[in-house]
Amino acid sequence: AASRLRLSGLCFLLQILNILLFAVFVRYSPESSSSLCSPQLNCSRRNQDAGFQHPRFRDVHLQVLLGLGLLVAFLGRYGPGSMAISILIVSFAIQWAILIQGFLYFFLNGKIYVGAQSMVSADFCTAAVLISTGAVLGRVNPEQMLLLALLGVTLCTLNEYFLLSLMGVNDSGRSLTVHVFGAYFGLTVSRILHQPHVDKRKREDQQDTGHQPDVFAVVGTIYLWTFWPSFTSATTVHDSGEPWAVINTYFSLVASTIATVILSPVLYEQSTPRMVQIQDATLAGAAVVGMAGEMLVTPFGALIAGFLAGLICPLGFRFLTPVLHSRLKIQDTCGVHNVHGLPGILGVLLGVLLALLATADTHGDRLELVFPLVARGSRTAAAQAFWQLCALPLTLLLAALGGCLTGAVLKTKALRSPPAEGCLENAVLWEV
């Protein structure tokens, strides 16, 4: 009873805070109404905002809520509770991201102007938080999850602002700011919250692999396949920039899936891969092409990148996950290190290589869209590649420091974790 009231009270306080801040600062974007447009605001994209961005907002929102939400259904008895937590996090994180990102990106004359672009940005930040929660799912209570979302959204937004606005890094599909940051932020929190007395064998026994979780995994995988190209291309404003991001994402997805089917029977005793492994391959294939999606990857390059991501993911589960647990004391519930972290880093390195090779001859008019500083002569291709590379250690550093701070907050005695012996049981936190 005390736990339920504590969750209810925290939700009430956070929602009242959001309502008050929205009342003071948030207004509709004038891009959708000519009568509200002023000379200080850029309304040149009014038609594109209505006709181009809104379909992607719908697809990205479905991707975040359904694709990533159903991803955690494989936990068996904890499946319904984990999906409930995903919905709770999405509900809060979108509101908080609108506010935090609004102060940095959409703030003018004391007001935050929201439209389709700001909603898509909020969904990206929410996706990073959902990735982070996958590392600690089942070992923290809903109140801790809400505070993790509050701090995670704030740190994710700061990381995006440093990289995209101040450093001029191109990360349109968010390999770095969503996949890498979300994974290593969550892993650091998991390390701080390490529970040495949790018996690994008991935890694995509670992760049922029956028919129903696999059905959820099938549905989640279908959503991931259908909507991830929109996720990769959602920030591409111009119509001419869309085809490359969409096509490269599809090629990466198919190659990653094939690679997993090839490698899984070699690493494990079962002759065919489970649906959850296919779902992991889909996420890895999407993460690796995020930064390079709208760059000149070429179709065969996208296939190579996806194939490598599909190999890295099962190899990570087979060899790296036991090392993380035994040596580094990191309990990674959903394997975000292998699904998001490693493929995301590979995607960043691919983006660095393509930035180094970017020229006006290869990109044509698209160079202004992909690397505007290079097209205007403010940077050389080598300098752009250098900044793309520097963004990786900066993101890892901010994720680690932010994860340590968040883990210390969540570890306070007032926010005690659920009992270790029932950490993957619905009955501990939810009545289902």
mmCIF file of N, CA, C and O in Angstrom, residues 5 17 48 50 83 96 111 121 129 147 159 191 262 267 273 356 375 402 417:
data_model
loop_
_atom_site.group_PDB
_atom_site.id
_atom_site.type_symbol
_atom_site.label_atom_id
_atom_site.label_comp_id
_atom_site.label_asym_id
_atom_site.label_seq_id
_atom_site.Cartn_x
_atom_site.Cartn_y
_atom_site.Cartn_z
ATOM 1 N N LEU A 5 0.955 4.227 -2.917
ATOM 2 C CA LEU A 5 0.716 5.631 -2.599
ATOM 3 C C LEU A 5 1.921 6.491 -2.949
ATOM 4 O O LEU A 5 1.770 7.644 -3.379
ATOM 5 N N LEU A 17 3.606 19.710 -11.856
ATOM 6 C CA LEU A 17 4.742 20.510 -12.303
ATOM 7 C C LEU A 17 4.702 20.724 -13.815
ATOM 8 O O LEU A 17 4.892 21.847 -14.307
ATOM 9 N N GLN A 48 5.672 22.192 -45.110
ATOM 10 C CA GLN A 48 6.404 20.970 -44.843
ATOM 11 C C GLN A 48 6.098 20.440 -43.455
ATOM 12 O O GLN A 48 6.035 19.241 -43.236
ATOM 13 N N ALA A 50 3.274 20.525 -41.912
ATOM 14 C CA ALA A 50 1.996 19.818 -41.928
ATOM 15 C C ALA A 50 2.037 18.579 -42.804
ATOM 16 O O ALA A 50 1.506 17.539 -42.445
ATOM 17 N N MET A 83 5.757 -3.709 -19.736
ATOM 18 C CA MET A 83 5.070 -2.890 -20.739
ATOM 19 C C MET A 83 4.310 -1.744 -20.079
ATOM 20 O O MET A 83 4.233 -0.640 -20.624
ATOM 21 N N TRP A 96 8.146 16.014 -20.361
ATOM 22 C CA TRP A 96 9.357 16.618 -19.817
ATOM 23 C C TRP A 96 10.335 16.985 -20.935
ATOM 24 O O TRP A 96 11.006 18.020 -20.878
ATOM 25 N N LYS A 111 8.652 32.106 -24.570
ATOM 26 C CA LYS A 111 7.692 31.031 -24.793
ATOM 27 C C LYS A 111 8.344 29.878 -25.548
ATOM 28 O O LYS A 111 9.291 30.071 -26.313
ATOM 29 N N SER A 121 11.310 15.360 -31.828
ATOM 30 C CA SER A 121 12.498 15.457 -30.973
ATOM 31 C C SER A 121 12.230 14.876 -29.594
ATOM 32 O O SER A 121 13.091 14.201 -29.009
ATOM 33 N N VAL A 129 15.573 7.113 -23.309
ATOM 34 C CA VAL A 129 15.259 6.744 -21.926
ATOM 35 C C VAL A 129 14.752 5.308 -21.854
ATOM 36 O O VAL A 129 15.107 4.549 -20.941
ATOM 37 N N LEU A 147 12.057 8.804 -11.886
ATOM 38 C CA LEU A 147 13.189 9.696 -11.632
ATOM 39 C C LEU A 147 14.308 9.453 -12.638
ATOM 40 O O LEU A 147 15.004 10.395 -13.053
ATOM 41 N N ASN A 159 23.153 16.485 -24.019
ATOM 42 C CA ASN A 159 24.085 15.824 -24.929
ATOM 43 C C ASN A 159 23.772 16.172 -26.383
ATOM 44 O O ASN A 159 24.671 16.486 -27.169
ATOM 45 N N ARG A 191 25.172 -0.483 -12.998
ATOM 46 C CA ARG A 191 26.366 -0.791 -12.197
ATOM 47 C C ARG A 191 26.259 -0.187 -10.803
ATOM 48 O O ARG A 191 26.616 -0.831 -9.800
ATOM 49 N N ILE A 262 22.423 -16.665 -39.531
ATOM 50 C CA ILE A 262 23.632 -17.434 -39.836
ATOM 51 C C ILE A 262 24.384 -17.806 -38.564
ATOM 52 O O ILE A 262 24.829 -18.949 -38.391
ATOM 53 N N LEU A 267 26.430 -20.416 -32.391
ATOM 54 C CA LEU A 267 26.738 -20.049 -31.012
ATOM 55 C C LEU A 267 25.883 -20.792 -29.992
ATOM 56 O O LEU A 267 26.298 -20.961 -28.843
ATOM 57 N N PRO A 273 17.087 -19.583 -34.842
ATOM 58 C CA PRO A 273 17.068 -18.489 -33.856
ATOM 59 C C PRO A 273 15.666 -18.231 -33.330
ATOM 60 O O PRO A 273 14.674 -18.444 -34.025
ATOM 61 N N LEU A 356 34.606 11.832 -43.671
ATOM 62 C CA LEU A 356 35.944 12.061 -44.199
ATOM 63 C C LEU A 356 35.957 12.016 -45.724
ATOM 64 O O LEU A 356 36.753 12.713 -46.372
ATOM 65 N N ALA A 375 29.858 22.262 -46.865
ATOM 66 C CA ALA A 375 29.397 22.844 -48.128
ATOM 67 C C ALA A 375 29.673 24.346 -48.185
ATOM 68 O O ALA A 375 29.978 24.891 -49.262
ATOM 69 N N GLY A 402 26.445 11.041 -15.933
ATOM 70 C CA GLY A 402 25.017 11.135 -15.645
ATOM 71 C C GLY A 402 24.465 9.868 -15.043
ATOM 72 O O GLY A 402 23.600 9.903 -14.158
ATOM 73 N N SER A 417 14.601 -0.511 -3.738
ATOM 74 C CA SER A 417 14.282 -1.372 -4.868
ATOM 75 C C SER A 417 13.347 -2.491 -4.432
ATOM 76 O O SER A 417 13.216 -2.777 -3.239
#
